[in-house]
Short mmCIF file of C-alpha atoms and ligand atoms in Angstrom, two decimals:
data_model
loop_
_atom_site.label_atom_id
_atom_site.label_comp_id
_atom_site.label_asym_id
_atom_site.label_seq_id
_atom_site.Cartn_x
_atom_site.Cartn_y
_atom_site.Cartn_z
CA MET A 91 -90.57 -68.56 66.77
CA PRO A 92 -89.80 -69.94 63.36
CA LEU A 93 -90.00 -67.33 60.48
CA LEU A 94 -90.70 -67.35 57.11
CA VAL A 95 -90.16 -64.26 54.22
CA MET A 96 -93.48 -64.88 51.79
CA LYS A 97 -92.35 -62.47 48.35
CA PHE A 98 -95.65 -62.10 46.44
CA GLY A 99 -94.82 -60.51 42.74
CA GLY A 100 -96.98 -57.61 40.75
CA THR A 101 -99.76 -59.90 39.30
CA SER A 102 -100.04 -61.89 42.97
CA VAL A 103 -100.88 -58.36 44.14
CA ALA A 104 -102.83 -56.74 40.89
CA ASP A 105 -105.58 -55.79 42.73
CA LEU A 106 -107.40 -55.76 46.34
CA ALA A 107 -108.99 -59.60 45.47
CA ARG A 108 -105.52 -60.98 44.70
CA ILE A 109 -104.17 -59.21 47.80
CA LYS A 110 -106.94 -60.69 49.52
CA ASN A 111 -105.94 -64.49 47.89
CA ALA A 112 -101.79 -63.61 48.96
CA ALA A 113 -103.09 -62.58 52.52
CA GLU A 114 -105.18 -65.80 53.18
CA LYS A 115 -101.67 -67.86 52.24
CA VAL A 116 -99.94 -65.90 54.84
CA LYS A 117 -102.66 -66.58 57.65
CA ARG A 118 -102.45 -70.21 56.88
CA GLU A 119 -98.48 -69.96 57.70
CA VAL A 120 -99.25 -68.01 60.97
CA GLU A 121 -101.57 -71.07 61.53
CA ARG A 122 -98.94 -72.91 61.34
CA GLY A 123 -96.63 -71.28 63.63
CA TYR A 124 -94.97 -68.92 62.10
CA ASP A 125 -94.01 -65.57 62.09
CA VAL A 126 -94.09 -64.29 58.56
CA ILE A 127 -92.00 -61.43 57.06
CA VAL A 128 -93.71 -60.34 53.80
CA ILE A 129 -92.38 -59.00 51.07
CA VAL A 130 -94.89 -57.26 48.43
CA SER A 131 -94.07 -55.93 44.54
CA ALA A 132 -95.60 -53.16 43.33
CA MET A 133 -99.26 -53.91 41.70
CA SER A 134 -98.75 -55.36 38.13
CA GLY A 135 -98.09 -52.91 35.69
CA LYS A 136 -97.57 -50.05 38.42
CA THR A 137 -93.47 -49.70 38.13
CA ASN A 138 -93.93 -49.28 34.73
CA GLU A 139 -96.39 -47.09 34.31
CA LEU A 140 -94.41 -44.90 36.62
CA VAL A 141 -91.06 -45.57 34.81
CA GLY A 142 -92.75 -44.27 31.57
CA TRP A 143 -93.94 -41.38 33.27
CA VAL A 144 -90.36 -40.64 34.68
CA GLU A 145 -89.01 -41.19 31.11
CA GLN A 146 -91.93 -38.72 29.38
CA THR A 147 -90.56 -35.94 32.04
CA SER A 148 -87.01 -36.42 31.80
CA PRO A 149 -85.53 -38.67 29.24
CA LEU A 150 -82.26 -38.37 30.35
CA PHE A 151 -83.64 -38.44 33.85
CA ASP A 152 -82.01 -37.88 37.24
CA ALA A 153 -81.56 -41.10 39.03
CA ARG A 154 -82.32 -40.39 42.40
CA GLU A 155 -85.95 -38.54 41.71
CA TYR A 156 -86.47 -41.72 39.36
CA ASP A 157 -86.06 -43.75 42.33
CA ALA A 158 -88.36 -41.19 44.24
CA VAL A 159 -91.27 -42.13 41.86
CA VAL A 160 -90.68 -46.05 41.28
CA ALA A 161 -90.21 -47.09 44.39
CA SER A 162 -93.85 -45.35 45.39
CA GLY A 163 -95.71 -48.57 43.49
CA GLU A 164 -94.93 -51.32 46.56
CA ASN A 165 -95.76 -48.36 49.45
CA VAL A 166 -99.07 -49.21 48.31
CA THR A 167 -99.50 -52.69 48.56
CA ALA A 168 -96.88 -53.14 51.70
CA GLY A 169 -100.11 -50.84 53.29
CA LEU A 170 -102.95 -52.68 51.41
CA MET A 171 -101.60 -55.89 52.47
CA ALA A 172 -101.34 -54.95 56.01
CA LEU A 173 -104.52 -53.52 56.05
CA THR A 174 -106.02 -56.80 54.67
CA LEU A 175 -104.50 -58.91 56.85
CA GLN A 176 -105.69 -56.53 59.97
CA GLU A 177 -109.21 -57.45 58.28
CA MET A 178 -108.66 -61.15 58.95
CA ASP A 179 -107.30 -60.82 62.36
CA VAL A 180 -104.14 -61.18 61.61
CA PRO A 181 -101.69 -58.67 63.73
CA ALA A 182 -99.85 -57.37 60.91
CA ARG A 183 -97.59 -53.62 60.31
CA SER A 184 -96.39 -52.26 57.16
CA TRP A 185 -92.14 -51.02 56.76
CA GLN A 186 -91.54 -48.27 53.69
CA GLY A 187 -87.94 -49.36 52.92
CA TRP A 188 -86.33 -46.43 55.21
CA GLN A 189 -88.50 -47.13 58.35
CA VAL A 190 -86.86 -50.83 58.24
CA PRO A 191 -84.54 -49.33 57.66
CA ILE A 192 -83.30 -51.34 54.69
CA ASN A 193 -79.83 -49.17 54.10
CA THR A 194 -78.36 -49.57 50.69
CA THR A 195 -75.50 -48.74 48.55
CA SER A 196 -76.18 -45.19 46.49
CA ALA A 197 -76.33 -46.58 43.33
CA HIS A 198 -79.55 -45.43 41.60
CA SER A 199 -81.80 -47.90 40.27
CA ALA A 200 -79.33 -50.72 41.04
CA ALA A 201 -78.51 -50.49 44.68
CA ARG A 202 -77.03 -52.89 46.75
CA PHE A 203 -77.72 -53.99 50.08
CA VAL A 204 -75.42 -52.84 52.68
CA SER A 205 -77.48 -53.93 56.03
CA ILE A 206 -81.06 -54.74 57.30
CA PRO A 207 -80.88 -53.66 61.19
CA ARG A 208 -83.75 -55.91 62.66
CA THR A 209 -84.14 -54.11 65.99
CA ASN A 210 -87.14 -52.57 64.83
CA ILE A 211 -88.87 -55.55 63.32
CA ASP A 212 -87.78 -57.95 65.53
CA THR A 213 -89.38 -55.69 68.68
CA LYS A 214 -92.53 -55.62 66.92
CA PHE A 215 -92.86 -59.63 66.63
CA ALA A 216 -92.16 -59.52 70.36
CA GLU A 217 -95.09 -57.09 71.18
CA GLY A 218 -97.27 -59.75 69.53
CA MET A 219 -97.41 -59.00 66.08
CA LYS A 220 -97.19 -61.56 63.62
CA VAL A 221 -96.65 -60.62 59.85
CA ALA A 222 -94.34 -57.37 58.95
CA VAL A 223 -94.88 -56.45 55.53
CA VAL A 224 -92.06 -54.74 54.32
CA ALA A 225 -91.90 -53.20 50.31
CA GLY A 226 -89.67 -54.80 48.37
CA PHE A 227 -87.16 -53.25 45.65
CA GLN A 228 -86.87 -50.27 47.73
CA GLY A 229 -83.96 -48.86 50.18
CA LEU A 230 -82.28 -45.88 51.91
CA SER A 231 -78.85 -44.47 50.66
CA PRO A 232 -76.15 -42.87 52.69
CA GLU A 233 -77.01 -40.00 51.83
CA GLY A 234 -80.81 -40.77 53.35
CA ARG A 235 -82.49 -41.03 49.80
CA ILE A 236 -84.81 -43.15 48.54
CA THR A 237 -83.04 -46.08 46.34
CA THR A 238 -84.41 -48.78 44.18
CA LEU A 239 -82.30 -52.37 43.81
CA GLY A 240 -83.46 -52.67 39.80
CA ARG A 241 -86.31 -54.21 37.86
CA GLY A 242 -87.48 -57.57 39.75
CA GLY A 243 -85.92 -56.63 42.70
CA SER A 244 -88.06 -57.35 45.60
CA ASP A 245 -86.92 -61.10 44.90
CA THR A 246 -83.81 -59.79 46.05
CA THR A 247 -85.57 -57.73 49.32
CA ALA A 248 -86.77 -61.18 50.12
CA VAL A 249 -83.71 -63.15 49.52
CA ALA A 250 -81.89 -60.51 52.03
CA PHE A 251 -84.61 -60.68 54.65
CA ALA A 252 -84.63 -64.42 55.28
CA ALA A 253 -80.98 -64.48 55.45
CA ALA A 254 -80.59 -61.39 57.74
CA PHE A 255 -84.06 -62.90 60.04
CA GLU A 256 -82.42 -66.51 59.59
CA ALA A 257 -85.71 -67.79 57.85
CA GLU A 258 -86.75 -71.09 57.45
CA ARG A 259 -87.40 -70.28 53.96
CA CYS A 260 -87.54 -67.77 51.83
CA ASP A 261 -90.75 -68.47 49.26
CA ILE A 262 -91.33 -66.80 45.93
CA TYR A 263 -94.93 -66.42 45.03
CA THR A 264 -95.78 -65.48 41.83
CA ASP A 265 -97.85 -66.53 38.59
CA VAL A 266 -95.93 -69.46 37.40
CA ASP A 267 -95.51 -72.68 39.66
CA GLY A 268 -92.03 -72.93 39.23
CA ILE A 269 -88.78 -72.77 37.56
CA TYR A 270 -89.11 -74.04 33.79
CA THR A 271 -86.89 -75.35 31.80
CA THR A 272 -87.64 -72.21 29.68
CA ASP A 273 -90.41 -69.74 29.89
CA PRO A 274 -93.91 -71.35 29.40
CA ARG A 275 -95.05 -68.59 27.78
CA ILE A 276 -92.45 -68.92 25.06
CA SER A 277 -92.56 -72.64 24.88
CA SER A 278 -95.44 -75.03 25.26
CA LYS A 279 -93.50 -77.91 26.25
CA ALA A 280 -91.74 -76.46 28.28
CA ARG A 281 -91.01 -78.40 31.52
CA LYS A 282 -91.03 -77.65 35.64
CA LEU A 283 -87.81 -78.62 37.13
CA ASP A 284 -88.50 -79.92 40.68
CA LYS A 285 -84.93 -78.45 41.64
CA ILE A 286 -82.50 -76.60 39.98
CA ALA A 287 -78.57 -75.76 41.15
CA PHE A 288 -77.73 -71.91 42.68
CA GLU A 289 -75.23 -71.77 39.60
CA GLU A 290 -78.07 -72.24 36.74
CA MET A 291 -80.53 -70.26 38.32
CA LEU A 292 -78.04 -67.51 38.15
CA GLU A 293 -77.04 -67.49 34.93
CA LEU A 294 -80.42 -68.71 33.55
CA ALA A 295 -81.48 -65.21 35.63
CA SER A 296 -78.75 -63.14 34.26
CA LEU A 297 -79.83 -64.14 30.75
CA GLY A 298 -82.69 -62.77 31.19
CA ALA A 299 -85.20 -65.13 32.96
CA LYS A 300 -86.79 -63.20 34.86
CA VAL A 301 -88.61 -65.67 37.19
CA LEU A 302 -86.15 -64.30 39.74
CA GLN A 303 -83.64 -61.46 39.89
CA THR A 304 -79.94 -62.67 39.79
CA ARG A 305 -79.36 -60.70 42.70
CA SER A 306 -81.27 -62.72 44.55
CA VAL A 307 -80.22 -66.00 43.67
CA GLU A 308 -76.62 -64.55 44.43
CA LEU A 309 -77.90 -63.89 47.47
CA ALA A 310 -79.51 -67.21 48.51
CA MET A 311 -76.16 -68.72 47.03
CA ARG A 312 -74.05 -66.94 49.35
CA TYR A 313 -75.90 -66.96 52.54
CA ASN A 314 -77.44 -70.50 52.15
CA VAL A 315 -81.02 -69.81 51.52
CA ARG A 316 -83.85 -72.36 50.98
CA LEU A 317 -85.45 -70.43 48.19
CA ARG A 318 -88.35 -72.03 46.66
CA VAL A 319 -90.24 -70.61 43.56
CA LEU A 320 -94.36 -71.39 43.24
CA SER A 321 -97.60 -70.58 42.17
CA SER A 322 -99.70 -67.88 43.93
CA PHE A 323 -102.61 -68.61 42.46
CA GLU A 324 -102.86 -72.52 43.18
CA ASP A 325 -103.29 -74.73 46.36
CA THR A 326 -99.64 -75.08 47.36
CA ASP A 327 -97.55 -77.19 50.43
CA GLU A 328 -94.17 -77.54 51.40
CA ASN A 329 -93.44 -79.92 47.76
CA SER A 330 -94.97 -77.43 45.59
CA GLY A 331 -92.84 -75.10 42.96
CA THR A 332 -89.31 -75.60 42.63
CA LEU A 333 -86.46 -75.24 44.74
CA VAL A 334 -83.36 -73.71 43.72
CA CYS A 335 -80.02 -75.74 45.87
CA ALA A 336 -76.65 -76.61 45.86
CA GLU A 337 -75.30 -78.59 43.09
CA GLU A 338 -74.72 -81.49 45.19
CA ASP A 339 -78.38 -81.64 46.30
CA ILE A 340 -79.16 -82.91 42.54
CA MET A 341 -79.33 -86.41 41.53
CA GLU A 342 -78.81 -85.95 37.83
CA SER A 343 -77.41 -82.73 35.96
CA LYS A 344 -78.36 -82.92 32.02
CA VAL A 345 -75.90 -81.07 29.78
CA VAL A 346 -78.51 -78.36 29.15
CA SER A 347 -81.02 -77.38 31.63
CA GLY A 348 -82.51 -74.48 30.40
CA VAL A 349 -82.84 -72.20 27.81
CA ALA A 350 -83.49 -67.96 28.31
CA TYR A 351 -84.06 -65.03 26.43
CA SER A 352 -83.50 -61.25 26.40
CA ARG A 353 -85.99 -59.36 24.09
CA ASP A 354 -84.74 -55.78 24.22
CA GLU A 355 -81.66 -56.26 23.28
CA ALA A 356 -79.18 -53.72 21.17
CA LYS A 357 -76.49 -53.64 19.10
CA ILE A 358 -73.66 -50.80 18.54
CA THR A 359 -71.00 -51.61 16.25
CA LEU A 360 -67.97 -48.22 15.50
CA PHE A 361 -66.84 -49.17 12.09
CA THR A 362 -62.79 -48.24 11.44
CA ILE A 363 -61.50 -47.79 14.81
CA GLU A 364 -57.56 -47.41 15.54
CA ASP A 365 -56.12 -50.54 16.65
CA ARG A 366 -53.63 -49.59 19.34
CA PRO A 367 -53.69 -50.40 22.85
CA GLY A 368 -55.92 -47.98 25.09
CA ILE A 369 -58.66 -47.96 22.38
CA ALA A 370 -61.19 -50.53 24.14
CA SER A 371 -60.15 -48.62 27.60
CA ALA A 372 -61.39 -44.85 25.68
CA ILE A 373 -64.87 -46.75 24.60
CA PHE A 374 -65.58 -48.91 27.20
CA GLY A 375 -64.60 -46.24 29.52
CA THR A 376 -66.67 -43.37 28.66
CA LEU A 377 -69.88 -45.86 28.00
CA ALA A 378 -68.66 -47.06 31.81
CA GLU A 379 -68.92 -43.27 32.79
CA ALA A 380 -72.50 -42.63 30.94
CA GLY A 381 -73.46 -45.94 33.36
CA VAL A 382 -74.46 -48.07 30.45
CA ASN A 383 -74.22 -51.71 31.02
CA VAL A 384 -72.22 -53.45 28.25
CA ASP A 385 -73.09 -56.98 27.47
CA MET A 386 -71.69 -58.84 24.66
CA ILE A 387 -67.97 -57.91 23.03
CA VAL A 388 -66.19 -58.32 19.46
CA GLN A 389 -63.55 -56.75 17.97
CA ASN A 390 -63.05 -57.42 14.32
CA ILE A 391 -59.48 -59.01 13.26
CA SER A 392 -57.17 -56.26 12.42
CA GLU A 393 -56.58 -54.85 9.09
CA LYS A 394 -53.91 -52.88 8.56
CA ASP A 395 -53.36 -49.53 5.95
CA TYR A 396 -57.63 -50.38 5.37
CA ASP A 397 -57.86 -46.84 5.93
CA GLU A 398 -56.52 -43.39 4.53
CA ALA A 399 -57.38 -41.39 7.50
CA PHE A 400 -55.93 -43.94 10.23
CA PRO A 401 -52.76 -44.40 9.30
CA GLY A 402 -51.56 -47.96 10.79
CA SER A 403 -54.33 -50.52 11.20
CA VAL A 404 -58.01 -49.97 11.97
CA THR A 405 -60.54 -52.61 13.50
CA ASP A 406 -64.65 -52.57 14.26
CA MET A 407 -66.18 -53.28 17.51
CA THR A 408 -69.42 -54.06 18.16
CA PHE A 409 -71.15 -54.59 21.56
CA SER A 410 -74.35 -55.12 22.89
CA LEU A 411 -76.41 -53.66 25.31
CA PRO A 412 -80.38 -53.19 26.51
CA THR A 413 -82.44 -50.85 23.89
CA ASN A 414 -83.26 -48.49 27.11
CA GLN A 415 -79.78 -47.57 27.42
CA VAL A 416 -79.07 -47.09 24.06
CA ALA A 417 -79.64 -42.75 23.86
CA ARG A 418 -77.51 -42.81 26.78
CA ALA A 419 -74.51 -44.71 24.99
CA LYS A 420 -74.77 -42.80 21.46
CA LYS A 421 -74.79 -39.46 24.06
CA ALA A 422 -71.47 -40.32 25.63
CA ILE A 423 -70.30 -42.02 22.25
CA ASP A 424 -71.15 -38.48 20.61
CA ASP A 425 -69.70 -36.43 23.19
CA ALA A 426 -66.23 -38.64 22.77
CA TYR A 427 -66.45 -37.74 19.73
CA ALA A 428 -66.81 -33.94 19.80
CA LYS A 429 -64.19 -33.75 22.21
CA GLY A 430 -61.97 -35.76 20.19
CA LEU A 431 -61.42 -38.44 22.60
CA LEU A 432 -63.08 -41.14 20.08
CA LYS A 433 -62.30 -41.65 16.69
CA TYR A 434 -64.27 -43.92 14.33
CA GLU A 435 -65.94 -43.43 10.52
CA GLU A 436 -69.48 -44.77 11.16
CA LEU A 437 -71.45 -46.19 14.07
CA ILE A 438 -74.66 -48.04 13.49
CA ILE A 439 -77.32 -49.16 15.56
CA ASP A 440 -79.26 -52.30 15.90
CA GLU A 441 -82.31 -52.17 17.96
CA ASP A 442 -84.08 -54.79 16.59
CA VAL A 443 -81.71 -58.09 18.13
CA ALA A 444 -82.13 -60.41 20.97
CA LYS A 445 -80.24 -62.87 23.29
CA VAL A 446 -81.28 -66.41 23.46
CA SER A 447 -78.86 -69.08 26.00
CA VAL A 448 -78.53 -72.19 26.76
CA VAL A 449 -77.52 -73.25 30.51
CA GLY A 450 -76.19 -76.15 31.80
CA ILE A 451 -74.10 -77.21 34.11
CA GLY A 452 -73.12 -80.56 32.39
CA MET A 453 -71.88 -78.20 29.91
CA ARG A 454 -68.89 -78.25 32.04
CA SER A 455 -67.62 -82.14 31.13
CA HIS A 456 -69.48 -82.40 27.54
CA ALA A 457 -68.06 -81.09 24.02
CA GLY A 458 -70.52 -80.17 21.18
CA VAL A 459 -72.66 -78.20 23.15
CA ALA A 460 -72.23 -75.07 20.81
CA ALA A 461 -71.62 -77.43 17.68
CA ARG A 462 -75.74 -78.48 18.44
CA MET A 463 -76.60 -75.41 19.14
CA PHE A 464 -75.44 -73.43 16.60
CA GLU A 465 -76.88 -76.58 14.33
CA ALA A 466 -80.24 -76.04 16.00
CA LEU A 467 -80.46 -72.12 14.69
CA SER A 468 -79.19 -72.83 11.38
CA LYS A 469 -81.84 -75.55 10.34
CA GLU A 470 -84.20 -72.73 11.16
CA GLY A 471 -82.48 -70.09 8.97
CA ILE A 472 -81.25 -68.21 12.15
CA ASN A 473 -78.48 -66.27 11.13
CA ILE A 474 -76.04 -65.40 14.85
CA LYS A 475 -74.71 -61.94 15.01
CA VAL A 476 -72.69 -62.36 18.06
CA ILE A 477 -71.60 -65.23 20.35
CA ALA A 478 -70.60 -65.74 23.82
CA THR A 479 -69.43 -68.51 26.36
CA SER A 480 -68.69 -68.99 29.58
CA GLU A 481 -68.46 -72.33 31.83
CA ILE A 482 -71.91 -73.49 31.78
CA LYS A 483 -73.74 -71.31 29.11
CA ILE A 484 -73.28 -70.36 25.52
CA SER A 485 -75.53 -67.33 24.49
CA VAL A 486 -75.86 -65.92 20.50
CA LEU A 487 -77.74 -62.75 19.11
CA ILE A 488 -79.89 -62.95 16.84
CA ASP A 489 -82.71 -60.86 14.92
CA ARG A 490 -85.68 -60.62 17.27
CA LYS A 491 -88.18 -61.52 14.82
CA TYR A 492 -86.34 -65.76 15.84
CA MET A 493 -86.26 -65.00 19.06
CA GLU A 494 -89.94 -67.49 19.95
CA LEU A 495 -88.25 -69.82 17.28
CA ALA A 496 -85.03 -70.00 18.39
CA VAL A 497 -86.16 -70.72 22.02
CA GLN A 498 -88.59 -73.31 20.63
CA ALA A 499 -85.41 -74.88 18.78
CA LEU A 500 -82.62 -75.17 20.91
CA HIS A 501 -85.57 -76.68 23.86
CA ASP A 502 -86.19 -79.29 20.67
CA ALA A 503 -82.64 -79.81 20.31
CA PHE A 504 -81.69 -80.72 23.65
CA GLU A 505 -84.70 -82.76 24.25
CA LEU A 506 -85.74 -80.51 27.66
CA GLU A 507 -89.49 -81.51 27.14
CA LYS A 508 -87.93 -85.20 28.27
CA ALA A 509 -88.91 -85.38 32.07
CA ALA A 510 -85.59 -86.38 33.86
P1 ADP B 94 -93.58 -61.61 39.64
O1 ADP B 94 -94.30 -60.00 39.19
O2 ADP B 94 -94.24 -62.51 40.44
O3 ADP B 94 -92.14 -61.08 39.83
P2 ADP B 94 -92.69 -62.10 37.03
O4 ADP B 94 -93.19 -61.92 35.80
O5 ADP B 94 -90.92 -61.08 37.65
O6 ADP B 94 -93.03 -62.36 38.46
O7 ADP B 94 -91.64 -63.50 36.77
C1 ADP B 94 -92.29 -64.30 36.55
C2 ADP B 94 -92.22 -64.43 34.76
O8 ADP B 94 -91.37 -65.12 34.37
C3 ADP B 94 -93.25 -65.93 34.64
O9 ADP B 94 -94.55 -65.68 34.34
C4 ADP B 94 -92.69 -66.54 32.94
O10 ADP B 94 -93.06 -66.00 32.26
C5 ADP B 94 -91.46 -65.66 33.37
N1 ADP B 94 -90.31 -67.04 33.00
C6 ADP B 94 -88.93 -67.00 32.22
N2 ADP B 94 -88.12 -67.57 32.20
C7 ADP B 94 -89.30 -68.26 33.20
C8 ADP B 94 -88.64 -69.95 33.59
N3 ADP B 94 -87.34 -70.54 33.12
N4 ADP B 94 -89.54 -70.38 34.39
C9 ADP B 94 -90.25 -69.85 34.79
N5 ADP B 94 -91.01 -68.46 34.39
C10 ADP B 94 -90.15 -68.00 33.71
N1 LIG B 95 -91.95 -53.59 41.13
C1 LIG B 95 -90.68 -53.79 41.05
C2 LIG B 95 -90.44 -53.93 39.29
O1 LIG B 95 -91.71 -54.26 38.69
C3 LIG B 95 -89.48 -54.63 41.58
C4 LIG B 95 -90.41 -56.34 41.52
O2 LIG B 95 -91.72 -56.28 41.11
O3 LIG B 95 -90.02 -56.94 41.84
O4 LIG B 95 -89.81 -54.10 38.83
MG1 MG B 96 -90.43 -60.79 39.43
#
């Protein structure tokens, strides 16, 4: 029997009527002859609420208990989806992560898949079940505890199941009808793409385009999963949405194909640190041990004998991180300072920054993209605080209040509204 994976995100299962709407889409595929694995998210807003409860209860929470709480939203929708399908005479059964079992690493709140044994679900399909509904976002650690995969992780559950069960396709149903040149909520000029290359989607996702979780794109690329994003609120057929595919399957590639943003960024600067071998390793080793995800890093040029407190040369170090990790980072740095492992004169935290990035495979062979980007930002009077580049992306950190303006200015500067 051919098999499809269909994933429904939070807004697509936000209430009972929407679960019914999603179930109707599933039933249609069953009627076309597919066995279906449905992956569900929690109802929209639910995971945020659960995270809020954890943070209120314990600001520097135990990650194992965080996972125990935040994984629960998906359990509810999985059961409700199975019941809804049963009411429509579709033989369906739900699975929580541990029941499959979805084996992951024990990196709580950022776990990775280790294995997804097929036996339990295949046995039920063989007995006549048509739809397996699996709770997204969660798994089971080697220690037998519940894990979660990081925010947006149900996308990754869907792709992992598509790979494990050799699905014909992995359809990600969401509240937009595909992948756009930028977030359609930020720019009315955003244009829907018919296809996007894995590498580009990978960059867009890792730079903040939350339409797909980064890891889901990585897995799809590695296991060659046909991955599609489409609307759960519109009538859809096999040509709907956006296909994420290999670069060779795309006829034209623009220099820049998308603009991404990440709103909740912060910037920390350590002023006047010693400039000697091992200092970066001391700072970032401390942060890594505390589980802080550092993103961009800039070190100033050294200045000799700048400060009496530090004989020899000194420098400043700036790095960016998600705002919700600032407290953790500050505590780690303070602790290292108290133990004498780290010396600096001043620590400045700026929690009002955002990251805006342009992405495109065409950048590999075109010069001048950075110049065009910086010119577009300067025309709007937007100051750039930190710059980072890679082969197919350029990112800048700017004041958060200019984020929307920057996205729109870059979308215009690279003429993304024009059809391919
Ligand atoms: P779900 O709950 O279905 O997983 P998400 O909210 O995680 O949905 O992702 C869908 C959202 O991603 C859209 O509503 C849109 O605002 C946002 N988004 C950001 N960048 C893009 C983009 N380039 N194309 C489409 N949607 C995008
Ligand atoms: N419910 C989880 C979240 O909001 C996982 C997901 O929806 O993909 O992050
Ligand atoms: Mg999502």
